[in-house]
Amino acid sequence: MKSEDLTRRFVEYFEDRGHRRITGSTLLPPPGDPVLFTTSGMHPLTPYLEGRPHPLGRRLVNAQRCLRTTDLDEVGDSTHLTVFEMLGTWSLGDYEGPVSLDWGYGLLTEGLGIDPGRLHATVFGGDGQTGPDTPSLEFWRSRGVPVELTVEDNWWSNGPTGPCGPDSEIFLWSGEGPPRSTPTGDQRWVEVWNHVMMRHRRLDDGTLRPLPQRNVDTGLGLERLATLLQGETSVYDSDVFEPWRRQLPALWTLDERDRRLVYDHLRSAVVVLGDGVRPGNTGRGYVLRRLLRRVLTVLVRDEPSRTLGDLPGEPVEHTLDHFRQDMDPGEVRRLLLDEERRFLRLLERGRRVLARPRFHGPLDEEDFHYLHDTHGLPRDLVESLRSTP
Ligand code: SER
């Protein structure tokens, strides 16, 4: 099943159950939001989870693109991407958690044909402030799905304060042979769908207050589930990366981790550009610049003649089409090349500065700060320049 079919099936399934689709899913949060990029499906819905009536009603469904840079160091493993899509559903003070879990279970098993024996759930076991999530536990027991109880892993919040609550996560076995162990005990259990009983608000002093309504907020990782449904174990082997996989290896020979980083960051850069962000030294523009610099660092480290000018058009067009962005691919290319020129100038400066005797020995934190603040040289670039002859 192609990822786009999965999105369609998901949305239709919930429309059949009274949900209305929210359109518009840019990476840029609504005006006034201090966060740079949308990091989860619920993010743009925060005011409605806090009680403001939503114009489309109490049951919503959406496909929301998200960008997370907190996971940058995990990019390159099999499941983490910087830009990914979250298929989400919301009950804004309408149905409760077990109904949501029941629909989730129904879509995965009957709707998408997943063997129930490959599922595992996790449920909040309770802490000093909040009791265990017994309704979720009872639901999974009634379906014969094994459950693991955890505390921190089953509490979801979007930051230190604001809406939060216990969650129940659904994992799918990705290994060969029969499932083993539990989600915290074996990484072959891949988290695909998180159902959050979003009914608390965390205040500045750390205490919890009930929200004005009892919500459910769910998020399913589109690329992860599509990968598993396509019989693969790495998101890079899913249809999302098909043109990248087909075209790039002939162009640049990279080891697996570098290849994944290049695919992920370049694709993310295209999406961020498509949502109207331009490279810069602050805020969103700086996130975009960092993504591109990480790509360029990898590319030119082994082979200085590599250039983004050689990037074929198809992966870029495929990405813009997938996210329904109407940016001209030629403009993307022009911006990538501008950024590359800027990076190469920085590299030149970096080499000159690092040739000074002061930087010949080991560098300490003060050196890294100085190189960054005075010469605009980020730490990963400095490390890369020092590790190459
Ligand atoms: N907010 C939850 C998450 O991001 C579910 O949507 O996982």
Short mmCIF file of C-alpha atoms and ligand atoms in Angstrom, two decimals:
data_model
loop_
_atom_site.label_atom_id
_atom_site.label_comp_id
_atom_site.label_asym_id
_atom_site.label_seq_id
_atom_site.Cartn_x
_atom_site.Cartn_y
_atom_site.Cartn_z
CA MET A 1 0.00 0.00 0.00
CA LYS A 2 1.36 3.38 -1.03
CA SER A 3 1.65 6.04 1.66
CA GLU A 4 -0.85 8.23 -0.15
CA ASP A 5 -3.42 5.38 -0.15
CA LEU A 6 -2.82 4.92 3.53
CA THR A 7 -3.58 8.59 4.18
CA ARG A 8 -6.78 8.34 2.13
CA ARG A 9 -7.93 5.16 3.91
CA PHE A 10 -7.22 6.70 7.29
CA VAL A 11 -9.14 9.89 6.57
CA GLU A 12 -12.11 8.05 5.06
CA TYR A 13 -12.30 5.62 7.96
CA PHE A 14 -12.64 8.49 10.41
CA GLU A 15 -14.94 10.51 8.15
CA ASP A 16 -17.24 7.47 8.21
CA ARG A 17 -17.20 7.84 11.99
CA GLY A 18 -18.28 11.45 12.02
CA HIS A 19 -14.91 13.23 11.78
CA ARG A 20 -14.35 16.31 9.62
CA ARG A 21 -11.06 16.76 7.81
CA ILE A 22 -9.03 19.85 8.63
CA THR A 23 -7.21 21.11 5.60
CA GLY A 24 -4.08 23.23 5.53
CA SER A 25 -1.12 21.50 7.10
CA THR A 26 1.86 23.79 6.62
CA LEU A 27 4.92 23.35 8.82
CA LEU A 28 4.54 26.93 10.02
CA PRO A 29 2.52 27.24 13.23
CA PRO A 30 -0.27 29.83 13.43
CA PRO A 31 0.82 33.49 13.95
CA GLY A 32 1.71 34.29 17.56
CA ASP A 33 2.91 30.76 18.30
CA PRO A 34 6.45 30.97 19.73
CA VAL A 35 7.46 27.57 18.33
CA LEU A 36 9.36 27.62 15.01
CA PHE A 37 7.79 24.60 13.35
CA THR A 38 4.77 22.38 13.88
CA THR A 39 6.06 19.35 15.76
CA SER A 40 2.90 17.24 16.06
CA GLY A 41 -0.60 16.99 14.68
CA MET A 42 -2.10 18.44 17.84
CA HIS A 43 0.10 21.50 17.87
CA PRO A 44 -2.12 23.80 15.75
CA LEU A 45 -5.14 22.55 17.73
CA THR A 46 -3.92 23.62 21.16
CA PRO A 47 -6.57 26.36 21.67
CA TYR A 48 -9.35 23.88 20.81
CA LEU A 49 -8.00 21.24 23.19
CA GLU A 50 -8.12 23.97 25.83
CA GLY A 51 -11.80 24.54 25.21
CA ARG A 52 -12.31 26.98 22.32
CA PRO A 53 -15.04 25.56 20.01
CA HIS A 54 -13.62 24.38 16.68
CA PRO A 55 -15.57 25.60 13.61
CA LEU A 56 -15.67 22.03 12.22
CA GLY A 57 -17.04 20.46 15.40
CA ARG A 58 -15.83 17.98 18.01
CA ARG A 59 -14.47 15.19 15.80
CA LEU A 60 -11.55 16.03 13.55
CA VAL A 61 -9.11 14.17 11.32
CA ASN A 62 -6.00 15.43 9.55
CA ALA A 63 -2.69 14.66 7.86
CA GLN A 64 -0.20 17.11 9.30
CA ARG A 65 3.40 17.50 8.25
CA CYS A 66 5.74 17.97 11.20
CA LEU A 67 9.37 18.87 11.69
CA ARG A 68 11.37 17.75 14.68
CA THR A 69 14.97 18.74 15.13
CA THR A 70 15.19 17.31 18.64
CA ASP A 71 15.76 13.93 16.98
CA LEU A 72 18.58 15.15 14.66
CA ASP A 73 21.09 12.70 16.05
CA GLU A 74 18.68 9.85 15.57
CA VAL A 75 18.29 10.61 11.88
CA GLY A 76 19.97 7.79 10.06
CA ASP A 77 18.35 5.02 12.09
CA SER A 78 15.40 3.17 10.59
CA THR A 79 12.49 5.17 11.96
CA HIS A 80 13.34 8.83 12.62
CA LEU A 81 12.90 11.55 10.01
CA THR A 82 13.15 15.31 10.49
CA VAL A 83 10.05 15.95 8.37
CA PHE A 84 7.36 13.34 8.69
CA GLU A 85 3.60 13.19 8.42
CA MET A 86 1.30 12.52 11.29
CA LEU A 87 -2.17 11.22 10.63
CA GLY A 88 -4.25 12.52 13.50
CA THR A 89 -7.70 12.31 15.02
CA TRP A 90 -9.28 14.38 17.76
CA SER A 91 -12.19 14.08 20.07
CA LEU A 92 -12.67 17.58 21.48
CA GLY A 93 -14.60 16.73 24.61
CA ASP A 94 -16.60 14.12 22.67
CA TYR A 95 -15.87 10.36 22.82
CA GLU A 96 -13.43 8.87 25.37
CA GLY A 97 -10.16 6.94 25.11
CA PRO A 98 -11.48 3.36 24.76
CA VAL A 99 -13.63 4.37 21.75
CA SER A 100 -10.56 5.87 20.12
CA LEU A 101 -8.50 2.74 20.84
CA ASP A 102 -11.29 0.55 19.50
CA TRP A 103 -11.38 2.46 16.22
CA GLY A 104 -7.59 2.41 16.04
CA TYR A 105 -7.53 -1.33 16.57
CA GLY A 106 -10.32 -1.79 14.01
CA LEU A 107 -8.55 0.24 11.34
CA LEU A 108 -5.22 -1.54 11.83
CA THR A 109 -6.63 -5.08 11.88
CA GLU A 110 -9.82 -5.23 9.80
CA GLY A 111 -9.17 -2.07 7.77
CA LEU A 112 -5.52 -2.59 6.91
CA GLY A 113 -5.26 -6.35 7.43
CA ILE A 114 -2.59 -6.35 10.13
CA ASP A 115 -2.41 -9.60 12.09
CA PRO A 116 -3.55 -8.74 15.68
CA GLY A 117 -0.80 -11.08 16.92
CA ARG A 118 1.79 -8.52 15.73
CA LEU A 119 0.42 -5.77 18.00
CA HIS A 120 1.53 -4.70 21.46
CA ALA A 121 0.16 -1.81 23.50
CA THR A 122 1.63 0.30 26.25
CA VAL A 123 -0.43 2.06 28.90
CA PHE A 124 0.27 4.63 31.61
CA GLY A 125 0.84 2.80 34.90
CA GLY A 126 0.26 5.79 37.23
CA ASP A 127 2.55 8.02 39.26
CA GLY A 128 2.33 10.16 42.41
CA GLN A 129 0.03 12.70 40.68
CA THR A 130 -2.20 10.63 38.39
CA GLY A 131 -3.58 7.12 38.73
CA PRO A 132 -3.13 4.31 36.19
CA ASP A 133 -5.07 4.48 32.92
CA THR A 134 -7.38 1.60 33.78
CA PRO A 135 -9.92 2.10 30.94
CA SER A 136 -7.16 1.72 28.31
CA LEU A 137 -5.71 -1.29 30.11
CA GLU A 138 -9.13 -2.96 30.23
CA PHE A 139 -9.76 -2.21 26.58
CA TRP A 140 -6.54 -3.93 25.44
CA ARG A 141 -7.17 -6.89 27.73
CA SER A 142 -10.64 -7.30 26.22
CA ARG A 143 -9.03 -7.57 22.78
CA GLY A 144 -6.31 -9.96 23.92
CA VAL A 145 -3.53 -7.51 22.98
CA PRO A 146 -0.50 -7.70 25.32
CA VAL A 147 0.09 -4.56 27.37
CA GLU A 148 3.18 -3.10 28.98
CA LEU A 149 2.72 -0.49 31.71
CA THR A 150 5.19 2.39 31.84
CA VAL A 151 5.27 5.82 33.50
CA GLU A 152 7.37 8.40 31.61
CA ASP A 153 6.99 6.79 28.17
CA ASN A 154 3.22 6.88 28.49
CA TRP A 155 2.77 10.50 29.44
CA TRP A 156 2.53 12.94 26.53
CA SER A 157 3.11 16.66 26.60
CA ASN A 158 4.17 19.16 23.98
CA GLY A 159 6.44 21.04 26.38
CA PRO A 160 6.96 21.69 30.09
CA THR A 161 3.56 23.42 30.44
CA GLY A 162 0.21 23.19 28.63
CA PRO A 163 -2.15 20.36 27.65
CA CYS A 164 -0.90 16.85 28.45
CA GLY A 165 -2.10 13.47 29.57
CA PRO A 166 -1.56 9.73 29.79
CA ASP A 167 -1.24 7.95 26.47
CA SER A 168 -1.61 4.48 25.09
CA GLU A 169 0.79 3.62 22.29
CA ILE A 170 0.30 0.91 19.69
CA PHE A 171 3.39 -0.95 18.51
CA LEU A 172 3.78 -3.22 15.53
CA TRP A 173 6.28 -6.08 15.40
CA SER A 174 8.80 -5.47 12.63
CA GLY A 175 11.04 -8.48 13.19
CA GLU A 176 11.26 -11.81 11.41
CA GLY A 177 9.41 -14.64 13.14
CA PRO A 178 7.04 -14.44 16.08
CA PRO A 179 7.03 -11.33 18.29
CA ARG A 180 9.22 -11.34 21.35
CA SER A 181 9.63 -9.38 24.55
CA THR A 182 7.89 -5.98 24.98
CA PRO A 183 8.21 -2.52 23.41
CA THR A 184 10.73 -1.33 25.99
CA GLY A 185 12.60 -4.62 25.77
CA ASP A 186 13.04 -5.05 22.00
CA GLN A 187 13.52 -2.30 19.41
CA ARG A 188 11.82 -4.36 16.74
CA TRP A 189 8.57 -3.20 18.29
CA VAL A 190 7.92 -0.01 16.33
CA GLU A 191 5.59 2.61 17.74
CA VAL A 192 3.02 3.50 15.09
CA TRP A 193 0.09 5.16 16.81
CA ASN A 194 -0.21 7.18 19.96
CA HIS A 195 -3.58 7.86 21.65
CA VAL A 196 -3.33 10.64 24.23
CA MET A 197 -6.05 11.15 26.83
CA MET A 198 -5.48 14.90 26.73
CA ARG A 199 -7.35 16.11 29.76
CA HIS A 200 -4.80 17.89 31.95
CA ARG A 201 -2.93 21.13 31.79
CA ARG A 202 0.49 21.46 33.40
CA LEU A 203 0.99 24.82 35.12
CA ASP A 204 4.27 26.72 35.58
CA ASP A 205 4.69 25.31 39.08
CA GLY A 206 4.46 21.75 37.72
CA THR A 207 1.01 20.97 39.11
CA LEU A 208 -1.80 19.56 36.98
CA ARG A 209 -5.25 21.06 36.48
CA PRO A 210 -8.09 19.44 34.56
CA LEU A 211 -8.72 20.94 31.11
CA PRO A 212 -12.27 22.27 30.61
CA GLN A 213 -13.01 19.19 28.49
CA ARG A 214 -11.81 15.58 28.22
CA ASN A 215 -10.10 15.21 24.82
CA VAL A 216 -8.46 12.43 22.90
CA ASP A 217 -5.59 13.32 20.57
CA THR A 218 -4.07 10.62 18.38
CA GLY A 219 -1.12 10.63 16.03
CA LEU A 220 -0.05 7.89 13.65
CA GLY A 221 3.37 8.04 11.98
CA LEU A 222 2.53 7.74 8.29
CA GLU A 223 6.00 6.83 7.01
CA ARG A 224 6.54 4.25 9.75
CA LEU A 225 3.30 2.42 9.17
CA ALA A 226 3.61 2.64 5.36
CA THR A 227 7.10 1.13 5.66
CA LEU A 228 5.87 -1.85 7.65
CA LEU A 229 2.83 -2.38 5.42
CA GLN A 230 5.20 -2.38 2.45
CA GLY A 231 7.15 -5.22 4.08
CA GLU A 232 10.20 -3.06 4.81
CA THR A 233 11.87 -2.20 8.08
CA SER A 234 13.52 1.14 7.27
CA VAL A 235 11.58 4.28 6.31
CA TYR A 236 14.25 4.89 3.66
CA ASP A 237 13.07 1.74 1.87
CA SER A 238 9.45 2.94 1.73
CA ASP A 239 7.78 4.52 -1.30
CA VAL A 240 8.37 7.99 0.18
CA PHE A 241 12.06 7.77 -0.78
CA GLU A 242 11.66 5.81 -4.00
CA PRO A 243 12.99 8.46 -6.43
CA TRP A 244 15.78 9.36 -4.01
CA ARG A 245 16.85 5.72 -3.80
CA ARG A 246 16.67 5.29 -7.55
CA GLN A 247 18.59 8.39 -8.57
CA LEU A 248 21.09 9.39 -5.91
CA PRO A 249 23.36 6.34 -5.40
CA ALA A 250 24.65 6.64 -8.99
CA LEU A 251 25.52 10.26 -8.32
CA TRP A 252 27.18 10.12 -4.90
CA THR A 253 28.73 7.05 -3.28
CA LEU A 254 27.96 7.29 0.44
CA ASP A 255 27.86 4.83 3.30
CA GLU A 256 24.43 3.95 4.64
CA ARG A 257 24.28 6.43 7.49
CA ASP A 258 25.45 9.33 5.34
CA ARG A 259 23.06 8.36 2.55
CA ARG A 260 20.14 8.40 4.97
CA LEU A 261 21.17 11.76 6.37
CA VAL A 262 21.47 13.24 2.87
CA TYR A 263 18.06 11.88 1.78
CA ASP A 264 16.32 12.96 4.96
CA HIS A 265 17.79 16.45 5.22
CA LEU A 266 17.49 17.26 1.53
CA ARG A 267 13.89 16.13 1.44
CA SER A 268 13.17 18.15 4.59
CA ALA A 269 14.89 21.20 3.10
CA VAL A 270 12.67 20.95 0.02
CA VAL A 271 9.51 20.80 2.17
CA VAL A 272 10.64 23.71 4.36
CA LEU A 273 11.42 25.78 1.24
CA GLY A 274 8.05 24.75 -0.19
CA ASP A 275 6.35 26.17 2.91
CA GLY A 276 7.99 29.53 2.23
CA VAL A 277 11.03 29.55 4.54
CA ARG A 278 14.33 30.88 3.16
CA PRO A 279 17.80 30.17 4.59
CA GLY A 280 18.91 32.71 7.19
CA ASN A 281 20.89 33.16 10.39
CA THR A 282 18.00 33.08 12.83
CA GLY A 283 14.81 31.18 13.56
CA ARG A 284 13.31 28.99 10.86
CA GLY A 285 15.81 30.12 8.27
CA TYR A 286 18.63 28.91 10.49
CA VAL A 287 17.04 25.48 10.94
CA LEU A 288 16.89 25.21 7.15
CA ARG A 289 20.49 26.40 6.83
CA ARG A 290 21.66 23.84 9.39
CA LEU A 291 19.94 21.00 7.57
CA LEU A 292 21.60 22.00 4.30
CA ARG A 293 24.99 22.48 5.93
CA ARG A 294 24.83 19.02 7.43
CA VAL A 295 24.16 17.64 3.94
CA LEU A 296 26.94 19.70 2.36
CA THR A 297 29.41 18.74 5.10
CA VAL A 298 28.82 15.07 4.33
CA LEU A 299 28.97 15.56 0.57
CA VAL A 300 32.16 17.56 0.31
CA ARG A 301 34.02 15.79 3.12
CA ASP A 302 35.11 12.93 0.86
CA GLU A 303 34.78 14.59 -2.52
CA PRO A 304 35.05 18.39 -2.76
CA SER A 305 33.73 18.49 -6.33
CA ARG A 306 30.27 17.24 -5.32
CA THR A 307 27.56 19.83 -5.83
CA LEU A 308 23.83 20.14 -5.26
CA GLY A 309 23.74 21.38 -8.84
CA ASP A 310 23.85 17.70 -9.83
CA LEU A 311 20.73 16.84 -7.82
CA PRO A 312 18.21 15.39 -10.30
CA GLY A 313 14.84 17.13 -10.59
CA GLU A 314 12.68 14.07 -9.92
CA PRO A 315 13.15 13.66 -6.14
CA VAL A 316 12.51 17.38 -5.68
CA GLU A 317 9.36 17.33 -7.82
CA HIS A 318 8.14 14.13 -6.15
CA THR A 319 8.51 15.75 -2.72
CA LEU A 320 6.76 19.00 -3.72
CA ASP A 321 3.92 16.99 -5.33
CA HIS A 322 3.55 14.73 -2.32
CA PHE A 323 3.12 17.71 -0.01
CA ARG A 324 1.00 19.58 -2.56
CA GLN A 325 3.37 22.53 -2.62
CA ASP A 326 3.25 24.66 -5.71
CA MET A 327 6.81 25.95 -5.59
CA ASP A 328 8.75 25.92 -8.85
CA PRO A 329 11.43 23.15 -8.68
CA GLY A 330 13.81 25.48 -10.55
CA GLU A 331 13.53 27.97 -7.72
CA VAL A 332 14.32 25.23 -5.17
CA ARG A 333 17.42 24.40 -7.13
CA ARG A 334 18.49 28.05 -7.33
CA LEU A 335 18.12 28.46 -3.56
CA LEU A 336 20.04 25.24 -2.88
CA LEU A 337 22.89 26.43 -5.06
CA ASP A 338 22.96 29.86 -3.38
CA GLU A 339 23.24 28.14 -0.05
CA GLU A 340 25.96 25.86 -1.34
CA ARG A 341 28.04 28.86 -2.51
CA ARG A 342 27.66 30.47 0.88
CA PHE A 343 28.72 27.23 2.56
CA LEU A 344 31.81 26.87 0.37
CA ARG A 345 32.89 30.39 1.30
CA LEU A 346 32.44 29.50 4.95
CA LEU A 347 34.50 26.38 4.46
CA GLU A 348 37.33 28.42 2.98
CA ARG A 349 37.24 30.79 5.92
CA GLY A 350 37.11 27.82 8.31
CA ARG A 351 40.24 26.30 6.81
CA ARG A 352 42.12 29.58 7.10
CA VAL A 353 41.08 30.17 10.70
CA LEU A 354 41.78 26.61 11.81
CA ALA A 355 45.26 26.78 10.31
CA ARG A 356 46.20 29.29 13.03
CA PRO A 357 48.54 27.81 15.67
CA ARG A 358 45.97 28.47 18.43
CA PHE A 359 43.74 25.75 16.95
CA HIS A 360 46.32 23.06 16.37
CA GLY A 361 45.82 21.18 19.63
CA PRO A 362 42.59 19.86 21.16
CA LEU A 363 39.76 22.44 21.22
CA ASP A 364 37.83 23.32 24.35
CA GLU A 365 34.34 24.75 24.75
CA GLU A 366 35.67 28.31 24.70
CA ASP A 367 37.35 27.67 21.32
CA PHE A 368 34.11 26.29 19.89
CA HIS A 369 32.21 29.33 21.11
CA TYR A 370 34.79 31.70 19.69
CA LEU A 371 34.79 29.93 16.31
CA HIS A 372 31.03 30.02 16.20
CA ASP A 373 30.41 33.53 17.48
CA THR A 374 33.30 35.33 15.80
CA HIS A 375 33.71 33.35 12.58
CA GLY A 376 30.27 31.76 12.11
CA LEU A 377 31.78 28.26 12.15
CA PRO A 378 29.40 25.67 13.62
CA ARG A 379 30.82 22.93 15.77
CA ASP A 380 30.03 20.06 13.38
CA LEU A 381 31.77 21.90 10.56
CA VAL A 382 34.85 22.58 12.73
CA GLU A 383 34.98 18.93 13.75
CA SER A 384 34.62 17.81 10.18
CA LEU A 385 37.35 20.19 8.94
CA ARG A 386 39.72 18.98 11.62
CA SER A 387 39.09 15.33 10.88
CA THR A 388 39.88 15.69 7.16
CA PRO A 389 43.41 16.35 5.96
N1 SER B 1 0.28 14.32 20.33
C1 SER B 1 0.60 12.94 20.17
C2 SER B 1 1.92 12.71 19.50
O1 SER B 1 2.50 13.64 18.97
C3 SER B 1 -0.49 12.25 19.42
O2 SER B 1 -0.94 13.03 18.39
O3 SER B 1 2.40 11.62 19.48
#
